[in-house]
Short mmCIF file of C-alpha atoms and ligand atoms in Angstrom, two decimals:
data_model
loop_
_atom_site.label_atom_id
_atom_site.label_comp_id
_atom_site.label_asym_id
_atom_site.label_seq_id
_atom_site.Cartn_x
_atom_site.Cartn_y
_atom_site.Cartn_z
CA MET A 17 0.19 -0.43 0.12
CA LYS A 18 1.44 3.29 -0.59
CA LEU A 19 0.28 7.06 0.83
CA LYS A 20 0.17 9.45 -1.91
CA GLN A 21 -1.55 12.77 -1.26
CA ASN A 22 -2.90 11.57 1.54
CA THR A 23 -4.48 9.37 -0.02
CA HIS A 24 -3.81 4.89 0.36
CA TYR A 25 -2.81 3.26 -2.86
CA LEU A 26 -2.93 -0.52 -3.53
CA GLY A 27 -1.88 -0.77 -7.30
CA ASN A 28 -2.79 1.90 -9.57
CA LYS A 29 -6.01 2.08 -7.42
CA SER A 30 -7.19 4.35 -4.40
CA ILE A 31 -8.95 3.05 -1.20
CA GLU A 32 -11.76 4.03 -2.43
CA GLU A 33 -11.94 3.19 -5.79
CA ILE A 34 -10.99 -0.45 -3.97
CA ARG A 35 -14.42 -0.35 -2.02
CA ASN A 36 -16.73 1.33 -4.60
CA THR A 37 -15.61 -1.52 -7.33
CA PHE A 38 -16.11 -4.61 -4.81
CA GLY A 39 -17.35 -3.78 -1.17
CA THR A 40 -16.51 -4.27 2.26
CA PRO A 41 -16.22 -6.19 3.81
CA LEU A 42 -13.42 -7.84 1.67
CA TYR A 43 -10.24 -9.95 2.33
CA LEU A 44 -7.49 -8.50 -0.25
CA TYR A 45 -3.81 -10.85 -0.70
CA ASP A 46 -1.22 -8.81 -2.14
CA THR A 47 0.53 -11.96 -4.58
CA GLU A 48 4.26 -9.48 -5.02
CA LYS A 49 4.19 -9.92 -1.02
CA ILE A 50 3.59 -14.20 -1.11
CA VAL A 51 6.08 -14.60 -3.58
CA ALA A 52 8.39 -12.67 -2.02
CA GLN A 53 7.74 -14.65 1.23
CA ILE A 54 8.29 -17.75 -0.62
CA LYS A 55 11.40 -16.67 -2.15
CA GLN A 56 12.47 -15.78 1.82
CA PHE A 57 11.88 -19.02 2.48
CA LYS A 58 13.49 -21.09 -0.46
CA ASN A 59 16.78 -18.93 0.51
CA ALA A 60 16.91 -19.51 4.12
CA PHE A 61 17.37 -23.28 3.51
CA ASN A 62 20.15 -24.52 1.12
CA TRP A 63 18.77 -27.99 0.19
CA PRO A 64 18.91 -29.34 -2.25
CA GLY A 65 15.79 -31.39 -1.82
CA LEU A 66 14.14 -28.45 -0.16
CA LYS A 67 10.26 -29.04 -0.47
CA ILE A 68 7.80 -26.41 0.87
CA LYS A 69 4.46 -27.80 1.25
CA PHE A 70 1.77 -24.48 2.19
CA ALA A 71 -0.20 -25.55 4.62
CA MET A 72 -3.60 -24.70 3.26
CA LYS A 73 -5.64 -24.21 6.06
CA SER A 74 -4.44 -20.60 6.36
CA LEU A 75 -5.56 -19.83 3.14
CA SER A 76 -7.07 -21.75 0.57
CA ASN A 77 -8.98 -19.89 -2.26
CA ILE A 78 -7.62 -21.81 -5.43
CA ASN A 79 -6.19 -18.78 -6.85
CA ILE A 80 -3.26 -18.72 -3.67
CA LEU A 81 -2.90 -22.38 -4.35
CA LYS A 82 -2.39 -21.92 -8.30
CA LEU A 83 0.82 -19.45 -6.96
CA MET A 84 1.66 -21.84 -4.80
CA GLN A 85 2.11 -24.24 -7.45
CA GLN A 86 3.61 -21.77 -10.11
CA ASN A 87 6.23 -21.22 -7.33
CA GLY A 88 7.26 -24.81 -6.57
CA VAL A 89 5.37 -24.82 -3.69
CA ASP A 90 3.35 -28.04 -2.67
CA LEU A 91 0.19 -28.23 -0.16
CA ASP A 92 0.37 -29.86 2.97
CA ALA A 93 -4.21 -30.43 3.57
CA VAL A 94 -5.84 -31.33 6.66
CA SER A 95 -9.26 -32.50 4.58
CA LEU A 96 -10.19 -34.90 1.88
CA TYR A 97 -11.77 -31.39 0.39
CA GLU A 98 -9.00 -29.33 1.05
CA ALA A 99 -6.65 -32.06 -0.24
CA GLU A 100 -9.21 -31.78 -3.23
CA THR A 101 -9.23 -28.22 -3.56
CA GLY A 102 -5.20 -28.33 -4.10
CA LEU A 103 -5.90 -30.94 -7.12
CA LEU A 104 -8.95 -28.58 -8.85
CA ALA A 105 -5.93 -25.90 -8.98
CA GLY A 106 -3.40 -27.79 -10.56
CA HIS A 107 -1.39 -29.68 -8.00
CA GLU A 108 -0.31 -33.56 -8.68
CA ALA A 109 -1.86 -35.78 -6.05
CA LYS A 110 1.75 -36.77 -5.02
CA ASN A 111 3.14 -34.05 -4.12
CA ILE A 112 0.01 -32.96 -1.27
CA MET A 113 0.10 -33.90 2.58
CA TYR A 114 -2.94 -35.24 3.86
CA THR A 115 -2.89 -35.12 7.49
CA PRO A 116 -5.89 -35.91 9.20
CA SER A 117 -6.00 -35.45 12.59
CA GLY A 118 -8.07 -39.06 14.23
CA VAL A 119 -10.70 -39.71 11.16
CA LYS A 120 -12.24 -42.40 10.05
CA PHE A 121 -10.37 -45.05 8.65
CA ASN A 122 -12.59 -44.82 5.21
CA GLU A 123 -10.63 -41.04 4.66
CA ILE A 124 -7.30 -42.18 4.97
CA GLU A 125 -8.48 -45.28 2.52
CA GLU A 126 -9.76 -41.90 0.11
CA GLY A 127 -6.83 -40.51 0.69
CA VAL A 128 -4.53 -43.36 -0.79
CA LYS A 129 -7.26 -44.18 -3.96
CA LYS A 130 -6.59 -40.29 -4.62
CA GLY A 131 -2.75 -40.49 -4.20
CA PHE A 132 -2.02 -38.53 -1.88
CA GLN A 133 0.96 -38.45 0.72
CA ILE A 134 -0.69 -40.05 3.49
CA ASN A 135 0.52 -38.50 6.67
CA ILE A 136 -0.90 -40.88 9.62
CA ASP A 137 -1.00 -39.73 13.40
CA ASN A 138 -2.66 -41.95 15.92
CA LEU A 139 -1.51 -45.78 16.42
CA PRO A 140 -5.07 -47.64 15.66
CA SER A 141 -4.96 -46.17 11.77
CA LEU A 142 -0.95 -47.00 11.18
CA LYS A 143 -2.19 -50.55 12.05
CA LYS A 144 -5.29 -50.43 9.98
CA PHE A 145 -3.39 -48.92 7.56
CA GLY A 146 -0.53 -52.39 7.54
CA GLU A 147 -3.64 -54.32 7.37
CA THR A 148 -5.63 -52.90 4.54
CA TYR A 149 -2.37 -52.23 2.65
CA GLY A 150 1.11 -54.07 3.70
CA ASN A 151 4.21 -52.56 2.04
CA LYS A 152 1.94 -52.25 -0.86
CA VAL A 153 1.82 -47.98 -0.05
CA PRO A 154 4.21 -46.09 1.51
CA CYS A 155 3.04 -43.16 4.32
CA CYS A 156 4.40 -40.72 7.00
CA ILE A 157 4.38 -40.96 10.87
CA ARG A 158 3.35 -37.41 12.76
CA ILE A 159 5.36 -37.33 15.99
CA ASN A 160 4.23 -36.17 18.93
CA PRO A 161 7.96 -35.14 20.42
CA HIS A 162 6.86 -33.89 23.68
CA ILE A 163 7.56 -30.60 22.82
CA LYS A 164 6.20 -27.05 24.24
CA ALA A 165 5.91 -24.88 21.42
CA GLY A 166 4.08 -22.35 20.06
CA GLY A 167 2.29 -19.28 21.38
CA ASN A 168 -0.93 -19.59 23.15
CA HIS A 169 -1.50 -22.73 24.28
CA LYS A 170 -4.50 -22.77 21.99
CA ILE A 171 -2.46 -23.01 19.37
CA GLN A 172 0.35 -25.91 20.91
CA THR A 173 0.02 -28.54 19.18
CA GLY A 174 3.85 -30.75 20.68
CA HIS A 175 3.36 -31.31 24.11
CA LYS A 176 2.12 -34.46 25.94
CA ASP A 177 -1.38 -33.49 26.39
CA SER A 178 -1.70 -32.83 23.16
CA LYS A 179 -3.87 -34.57 20.51
CA PHE A 180 -1.39 -34.84 17.82
CA GLY A 181 0.86 -37.31 16.78
CA ILE A 182 2.08 -40.19 18.26
CA SER A 183 3.75 -40.23 21.42
CA LEU A 184 7.94 -40.68 20.78
CA LEU A 185 7.31 -42.64 23.68
CA GLN A 186 5.46 -45.20 21.83
CA ILE A 187 8.10 -45.65 19.23
CA ASP A 188 8.27 -49.90 20.03
CA GLU A 189 4.80 -50.25 19.26
CA ILE A 190 5.21 -48.32 16.27
CA LYS A 191 8.30 -50.38 15.31
CA ALA A 192 5.91 -53.59 16.00
CA VAL A 193 2.99 -52.52 13.66
CA VAL A 194 5.81 -51.69 10.66
CA GLU A 195 7.24 -54.53 10.61
CA HIS A 196 4.44 -56.41 11.63
CA TYR A 197 2.58 -55.22 8.50
CA GLN A 198 5.86 -54.36 6.78
CA ILE A 199 4.35 -50.80 6.20
CA ARG A 200 7.23 -48.77 4.31
CA ILE A 201 7.35 -45.50 6.28
CA ASN A 202 8.19 -42.97 3.84
CA GLY A 203 8.63 -39.70 6.24
CA LEU A 204 8.62 -38.49 9.58
CA HIS A 205 6.39 -35.49 10.54
CA MET A 206 6.32 -33.30 13.23
CA HIS A 207 4.38 -29.86 13.95
CA THR A 208 4.62 -28.58 17.47
CA GLY A 209 2.86 -25.11 17.41
CA SER A 210 2.10 -21.72 15.36
CA GLU A 211 3.98 -18.49 16.29
CA ILE A 212 7.14 -19.92 17.26
CA THR A 213 9.71 -17.93 17.69
CA GLU A 214 12.88 -20.16 18.79
CA VAL A 215 15.14 -21.74 16.83
CA ASP A 216 16.14 -24.44 19.58
CA THR A 217 12.43 -25.71 19.77
CA TYR A 218 12.52 -27.01 16.16
CA MET A 219 16.49 -28.20 16.40
CA GLN A 220 15.04 -30.07 19.54
CA GLY A 221 12.79 -31.19 17.62
CA ALA A 222 14.77 -32.40 15.00
CA LYS A 223 17.28 -34.47 17.15
CA ILE A 224 14.39 -36.11 18.78
CA LEU A 225 13.21 -37.34 14.57
CA PHE A 226 16.94 -37.67 13.30
CA ASP A 227 16.86 -40.42 16.74
CA LEU A 228 13.42 -41.95 15.83
CA ALA A 229 14.72 -42.07 12.12
CA LYS A 230 17.29 -44.89 13.13
CA ASN A 231 14.12 -47.32 13.64
CA PHE A 232 12.62 -46.75 9.01
CA LYS A 233 15.35 -47.57 6.77
CA GLU A 234 13.78 -46.40 3.64
CA LEU A 235 12.61 -42.91 4.61
CA ASP A 236 12.25 -40.55 1.54
CA PHE A 237 12.04 -36.90 3.68
CA ILE A 238 11.47 -35.71 7.24
CA ASP A 239 8.49 -33.48 7.27
CA PHE A 240 9.31 -30.40 10.04
CA GLY A 241 6.30 -29.18 10.04
CA GLY A 242 5.68 -25.40 9.93
CA GLY A 243 5.11 -22.90 12.96
CA PHE A 244 6.83 -19.63 11.51
CA LYS A 245 6.23 -16.68 13.92
CA VAL A 246 5.54 -13.46 11.67
CA ALA A 247 5.50 -10.08 13.01
CA TYR A 248 1.36 -9.17 14.50
CA LYS A 249 2.94 -5.80 16.26
CA ALA A 250 6.04 -3.43 15.21
CA GLU A 251 8.18 -5.12 18.48
CA ASP A 252 7.21 -9.07 17.85
CA LYS A 253 10.79 -11.31 17.78
CA THR A 254 9.95 -13.37 14.60
CA THR A 255 11.26 -16.83 13.79
CA ASP A 256 14.45 -16.13 12.48
CA LEU A 257 14.20 -18.47 9.33
CA ASP A 258 18.26 -17.73 8.74
CA ALA A 259 19.79 -18.78 11.95
CA LEU A 260 17.28 -21.93 11.52
CA GLY A 261 18.70 -22.71 7.91
CA ALA A 262 22.39 -22.71 9.47
CA ALA A 263 21.65 -24.56 12.60
CA LEU A 264 19.75 -26.91 10.46
CA VAL A 265 21.06 -28.19 7.07
CA PRO A 266 24.57 -28.90 8.74
CA ALA A 267 22.69 -31.02 11.12
CA PHE A 268 20.37 -32.39 8.72
CA GLU A 269 23.68 -33.05 6.51
CA GLN A 270 25.13 -34.93 8.85
CA PHE A 271 22.08 -37.25 9.49
CA CYS A 272 21.45 -37.74 5.80
CA LYS A 273 25.11 -39.18 5.85
CA GLU A 274 24.97 -41.98 9.12
CA TYR A 275 21.63 -42.80 7.68
CA GLY A 276 22.95 -43.83 4.35
CA LYS A 277 21.26 -41.41 2.42
CA GLU A 278 20.43 -37.98 0.81
CA LEU A 279 16.57 -37.65 2.17
CA GLU A 280 14.38 -34.90 1.54
CA MET A 281 14.11 -31.88 4.32
CA TRP A 282 9.97 -30.80 4.01
CA PHE A 283 8.23 -28.19 5.86
CA GLU A 284 4.81 -26.28 5.89
CA PRO A 285 4.39 -23.12 6.76
CA GLY A 286 1.66 -21.15 6.46
CA LYS A 287 1.65 -17.93 8.56
CA PHE A 288 4.71 -17.05 7.21
CA LEU A 289 3.73 -17.10 3.33
CA VAL A 290 0.35 -14.84 3.69
CA SER A 291 -0.79 -13.28 7.24
CA GLU A 292 1.14 -10.54 6.11
CA ALA A 293 0.59 -10.54 2.31
CA GLY A 294 -3.47 -10.34 3.16
CA MET A 295 -6.05 -7.71 4.57
CA LEU A 296 -9.29 -7.38 5.97
CA LEU A 297 -11.03 -4.36 4.77
CA LEU A 298 -13.67 -2.50 7.18
CA GLU A 299 -15.71 0.20 6.83
CA ALA A 300 -16.61 2.19 10.50
CA SER A 301 -20.90 1.89 10.14
CA ILE A 302 -21.10 3.87 13.64
CA VAL A 303 -18.80 5.61 16.50
CA LYS A 304 -20.40 5.19 19.49
CA GLN A 305 -19.49 7.40 22.93
CA THR A 306 -20.02 6.18 26.37
CA PRO A 307 -18.89 7.96 29.49
CA TYR A 308 -16.17 5.23 29.34
CA SER A 309 -15.47 4.99 26.35
CA THR A 310 -16.42 5.62 22.10
CA PHE A 311 -16.68 2.11 20.39
CA VAL A 312 -16.14 2.63 16.83
CA GLY A 313 -18.36 -0.58 15.43
CA VAL A 314 -17.69 -1.86 11.53
CA ASP A 315 -19.46 -4.01 8.88
CA SER A 316 -17.69 -7.38 10.51
CA GLY A 317 -17.18 -9.56 13.37
CA LEU A 318 -16.07 -12.79 14.59
CA ASN A 319 -17.74 -14.04 11.80
CA HIS A 320 -14.82 -12.81 10.04
CA LEU A 321 -11.94 -12.69 11.28
CA ILE A 322 -12.09 -14.63 14.80
CA ARG A 323 -8.61 -14.03 15.50
CA PRO A 324 -8.48 -11.27 18.01
CA MET A 325 -11.29 -13.22 20.22
CA MET A 326 -10.45 -16.31 20.10
CA TYR A 327 -6.17 -16.46 20.71
CA ASP A 328 -6.64 -12.45 21.93
CA ALA A 329 -4.45 -12.03 18.85
CA TYR A 330 -3.10 -8.69 18.11
CA HIS A 331 -4.02 -7.19 14.60
CA GLU A 332 -2.80 -3.78 13.64
CA ILE A 333 -4.99 -1.56 12.30
CA VAL A 334 -5.61 1.32 10.43
CA ASN A 335 -8.19 4.19 9.12
CA LEU A 336 -7.17 4.22 5.53
CA SER A 337 -9.58 7.37 5.10
CA ASN A 338 -8.29 9.81 7.22
CA PRO A 339 -4.77 9.75 7.45
CA GLY A 340 -3.58 12.91 8.61
CA GLY A 341 -6.46 13.01 11.55
CA LEU A 342 -5.85 13.50 14.97
CA VAL A 343 -4.78 9.92 17.15
CA LYS A 344 -7.63 9.19 18.74
CA ASN A 345 -8.62 5.88 21.52
CA TYR A 346 -11.47 3.72 20.26
CA ASN A 347 -12.34 -0.35 20.75
CA VAL A 348 -13.31 -1.13 17.35
CA VAL A 349 -15.89 -3.48 17.72
CA GLY A 350 -18.25 -6.49 15.38
CA TYR A 351 -22.11 -6.47 14.86
CA ILE A 352 -21.92 -9.49 15.72
CA CYS A 353 -24.11 -10.24 19.04
CA GLU A 354 -20.79 -11.38 21.26
CA THR A 355 -18.29 -9.06 22.76
CA ASP A 356 -16.60 -9.38 19.76
CA THR A 357 -13.44 -6.70 19.98
CA PHE A 358 -11.22 -6.82 17.25
CA ALA A 359 -9.06 -3.87 19.46
CA TRP A 360 -9.43 -2.34 23.07
CA ASP A 361 -8.23 1.42 23.51
CA ARG A 362 -6.47 1.47 19.71
CA PRO A 363 -5.05 4.69 18.69
CA LEU A 364 -6.39 5.62 15.13
CA ASN A 365 -6.35 8.24 13.15
CA GLU A 366 -10.15 10.13 13.98
CA VAL A 367 -12.63 7.73 12.64
CA ARG A 368 -15.82 9.10 10.78
CA PRO A 369 -18.92 6.42 9.44
CA GLY A 370 -17.61 5.66 6.14
CA ASP A 371 -14.07 5.72 6.74
CA ILE A 372 -12.24 2.53 6.28
CA LEU A 373 -10.19 0.59 8.04
CA ALA A 374 -7.95 -1.97 7.35
CA ILE A 375 -7.31 -5.12 9.38
CA LYS A 376 -3.50 -6.04 9.06
CA ASN A 377 -1.89 -9.73 9.18
CA ALA A 378 -4.73 -10.91 8.25
CA GLY A 379 -3.61 -13.89 5.11
CA ALA A 380 -3.96 -16.75 7.52
CA TYR A 381 -6.47 -18.12 9.27
CA GLY A 382 -9.22 -14.99 8.14
CA PHE A 383 -11.29 -16.19 5.55
CA SER A 384 -10.30 -19.61 6.31
CA MET A 385 -11.95 -19.25 9.89
CA SER A 386 -14.56 -17.02 8.85
CA SER A 387 -18.77 -18.95 9.53
CA ASN A 388 -22.41 -17.71 8.73
CA TYR A 389 -22.74 -16.73 12.36
CA ASN A 390 -25.88 -14.99 12.77
CA SER A 391 -26.94 -15.29 9.61
CA ARG A 392 -23.53 -12.96 8.28
CA PRO A 393 -22.42 -13.57 4.77
CA ARG A 394 -18.99 -13.85 4.08
CA PRO A 395 -16.85 -11.23 3.03
CA ALA A 396 -15.44 -11.14 -0.48
CA GLU A 397 -11.51 -12.09 -1.50
CA ALA A 398 -9.66 -10.15 -3.86
CA LEU A 399 -6.24 -10.23 -5.31
CA LEU A 400 -3.44 -8.04 -6.35
CA ILE A 401 -1.19 -9.16 -8.59
CA ASP A 402 0.73 -6.90 -11.02
CA GLY A 403 -1.11 -4.28 -10.73
CA GLU A 404 -4.39 -5.26 -10.62
CA VAL A 405 -7.14 -5.77 -8.26
CA LYS A 406 -9.22 -9.18 -9.20
CA LEU A 407 -12.17 -10.24 -7.55
CA ILE A 408 -11.14 -14.24 -6.56
CA ARG A 409 -14.37 -14.68 -4.33
CA GLN A 410 -17.71 -13.57 -4.25
CA ARG A 411 -19.16 -12.04 -0.71
CA GLU A 412 -22.21 -14.48 0.12
CA ASN A 413 -25.77 -13.25 -0.23
CA MET A 414 -29.07 -14.47 1.48
CA GLN A 415 -29.10 -17.19 -1.43
CA ASP A 416 -26.21 -18.11 0.58
CA ILE A 417 -27.58 -18.13 3.83
CA MET A 418 -30.59 -20.05 2.91
CA LYS A 419 -28.71 -22.41 0.15
CA ASN A 420 -28.81 -25.66 1.93
CA GLN A 421 -31.80 -25.22 4.11
CA ILE A 422 -34.59 -27.89 3.85
CA GLU A 423 -38.15 -26.59 5.04
CA VAL A 424 -40.17 -29.71 6.38
CA LEU A 425 -42.61 -27.19 7.72
N1 LLP B 502 1.37 -28.57 9.60
C1 LLP B 502 0.64 -28.79 10.08
C2 LLP B 502 -0.10 -29.67 10.56
C3 LLP B 502 -0.79 -27.99 11.20
O1 LLP B 502 -1.49 -27.87 11.38
C4 LLP B 502 -0.71 -26.41 11.14
C5 LLP B 502 -1.57 -25.26 11.49
C6 LLP B 502 0.67 -25.84 9.84
C7 LLP B 502 1.40 -26.78 9.57
C8 LLP B 502 0.69 -24.30 9.66
O2 LLP B 502 1.02 -23.54 10.78
P1 LLP B 502 1.23 -22.14 10.55
O3 LLP B 502 2.25 -22.08 9.76
O4 LLP B 502 0.29 -21.98 9.97
O5 LLP B 502 1.74 -21.07 11.82
N2 LLP B 502 -5.92 -21.08 13.90
C9 LLP B 502 -4.32 -20.43 14.44
C10 LLP B 502 -3.19 -21.14 14.09
C11 LLP B 502 -4.22 -22.77 13.84
C12 LLP B 502 -2.92 -23.68 13.03
C13 LLP B 502 -3.15 -25.13 12.88
N3 LLP B 502 -2.23 -25.49 11.98
C14 LLP B 502 -4.14 -19.15 14.21
O6 LLP B 502 -5.00 -18.44 13.67
O7 LLP B 502 -3.01 -18.89 14.95
#
């Protein structure tokens, strides 16, 4: 976004023109920023067999998935629906990592039929996999390394009480199942949480995986997961990817030497690739003064961006319509019949009804976690590409709200 003569521009369009063309609320993603993040990620890991599997749960619009494919980035999917969207976007099935969480076995069978790389996260499914496929279909195992990693406890996934993965302490049981059914384990995986700041956290996990890997002779890859922290506030500590690359690549090289084969190094970033590339554009509907505070009510709510309410996540907010305005403090709130506060006591350039606000860093887990709560339609999505803003998802309407309802009375 550029500020010229007190007007914000995105590509060649002023923010006012964008509002007039697309309306609000609108998710807007910048392709250039996504491509820059991909480059930065690739540069940090100097390994010939580096594979990036974009965690598509963070942003699953088909255009974003195509952009990933055009830039040599594969997919990590958590449901068959996600994985199939990946196919529609042109990804090859074998390049899609399918990591369901505790699903019925028929979903795994379906994944095998489609040719996805299967990642198994529990012992009963591993046993069933062996019974069904023996050594005919390879699979990866998701290990829970019992590492406390990630920001808010709600986004930590690798600790001992987490539902995810097979405990590293169950390695003997894993081995027994694998040997009994002759399963070909072609990968080991971990994902310990989101917003991991410390290189050491990844290294601890890596050491555990290297150690466990010795039990499996036919590995093709090790998947170190996602969770790279981006800055939501200017002063936020982020994951130092270069430092991680500098520590992990030599350790991986050493491991591969001992293992006797050069394996692929996989990662599954979500936020890192798309969070900062996206914002949610809103309109201020009302400004309401009480004896205690000033509220800005916007044309959105937790139905469109739930991160501030669900994780107490901080998202920067900018009043795009009044860049020079006097700074005042506001509670920015949604229209949902819940306490859906985007920001408490936040300094903003004076907000007037009709002003356009941008909630930044909303590319990841924004639209993809949106809902129809309060029977509100989901927002539109648009893409900034080569200086042009293009609509990539229509705003929902009344028909969408009623689409699957069946009147029986
Ligand atoms: N791989 C697996 C297996 C995952 O479950 C996830 C995220 C990722 C990779 C990508 O993590 P990332 O790089 O985006 O941190 N909704 C929460 C985050 C939950 C992430 C769930 N799994 C949020 O908005 O903070």
